[in-house]
Amino acid sequence: MSASQPIEWTVAQLALALAVAVAVAVAGGQLDLHYQPIVDLRSDQIVGAEALLRWRHPMLGLLPPGQFLPVTESSGLMHEIGAWVLGAACRQMRDWQALAWQPFRLAVNVSASQVGSDFDGWVPGQRRPPCRYR
């Protein structure tokens, strides 16, 4: 094979390469949360925010979750990523509450694979007061 010929990857090889890259991203602190404000249209006040996960890929830039979360589900990384997201969101909420932004809600999406019979026991271990969930 010469250097000018493209490498052909199978779907399985691509999925494995992406799973490894996501694992490196988790370990290397390449995941970020961005926050989209939630506005009460009656009062025109910000009443909350939604936490949005992004991957700061070193070569591809900022990637939305649709480009990497499906493989995290199949590779078993979703629980670790979900724990990081919930912990980071709770830390941010504490910072906002210190500014007396109340009432203020923070929406955090979780994977269906994380919501099971032990979810109510798992969540308290990921949060620190005053972050509460509903």
PDB file of N, CA and C in Angstrom, residues 1-9:
ATOM      1  N   MET A   1       0.852  -1.172   0.000  1.00  0.00           N
ATOM      2  CA  MET A   1       0.000   0.000   0.000  1.00  0.00           C
ATOM      3  C   MET A   1       0.898   1.235   0.000  1.00  0.00           C
ATOM      4  N   SER A   2       0.630   2.140  -0.892  1.00  0.00           N
ATOM      5  CA  SER A   2       1.422   3.373  -0.938  1.00  0.00           C
ATOM      6  C   SER A   2       0.781   4.435  -0.060  1.00  0.00           C
ATOM      7  N   ALA A   3       1.551   5.472   0.227  1.00  0.00           N
ATOM      8  CA  ALA A   3       1.061   6.550   1.085  1.00  0.00           C
ATOM      9  C   ALA A   3      -0.078   7.321   0.437  1.00  0.00           C
ATOM     10  N   SER A   4      -0.218   7.232  -0.877  1.00  0.00           N
ATOM     11  CA  SER A   4      -1.267   7.999  -1.549  1.00  0.00           C
ATOM     12  C   SER A   4      -2.612   7.282  -1.561  1.00  0.00           C
ATOM     13  N   GLN A   5      -2.645   6.015  -1.181  1.00  0.00           N
ATOM     14  CA  GLN A   5      -3.904   5.277  -1.166  1.00  0.00           C
ATOM     15  C   GLN A   5      -4.617   5.499   0.163  1.00  0.00           C
ATOM     16  N   PRO A   6      -5.915   5.764   0.107  1.00  0.00           N
ATOM     17  CA  PRO A   6      -6.649   5.959   1.365  1.00  0.00           C
ATOM     18  C   PRO A   6      -6.782   4.651   2.133  1.00  0.00           C
ATOM     19  N   ILE A   7      -6.813   4.764   3.435  1.00  0.00           N
ATOM     20  CA  ILE A   7      -7.011   3.592   4.284  1.00  0.00           C
ATOM     21  C   ILE A   7      -8.510   3.359   4.391  1.00  0.00           C
ATOM     22  N   GLU A   8      -8.937   2.138   4.175  1.00  0.00           N
ATOM     23  CA  GLU A   8     -10.361   1.813   4.297  1.00  0.00           C
ATOM     24  C   GLU A   8     -10.592   1.169   5.662  1.00  0.00           C
ATOM     25  N   TRP A   9     -11.487   1.792   6.426  1.00  0.00           N
ATOM     26  CA  TRP A   9     -11.809   1.307   7.753  1.00  0.00           C
ATOM     27  C   TRP A   9     -13.182   0.665   7.727  1.00  0.00           C
TER      28      TRP A   9
END
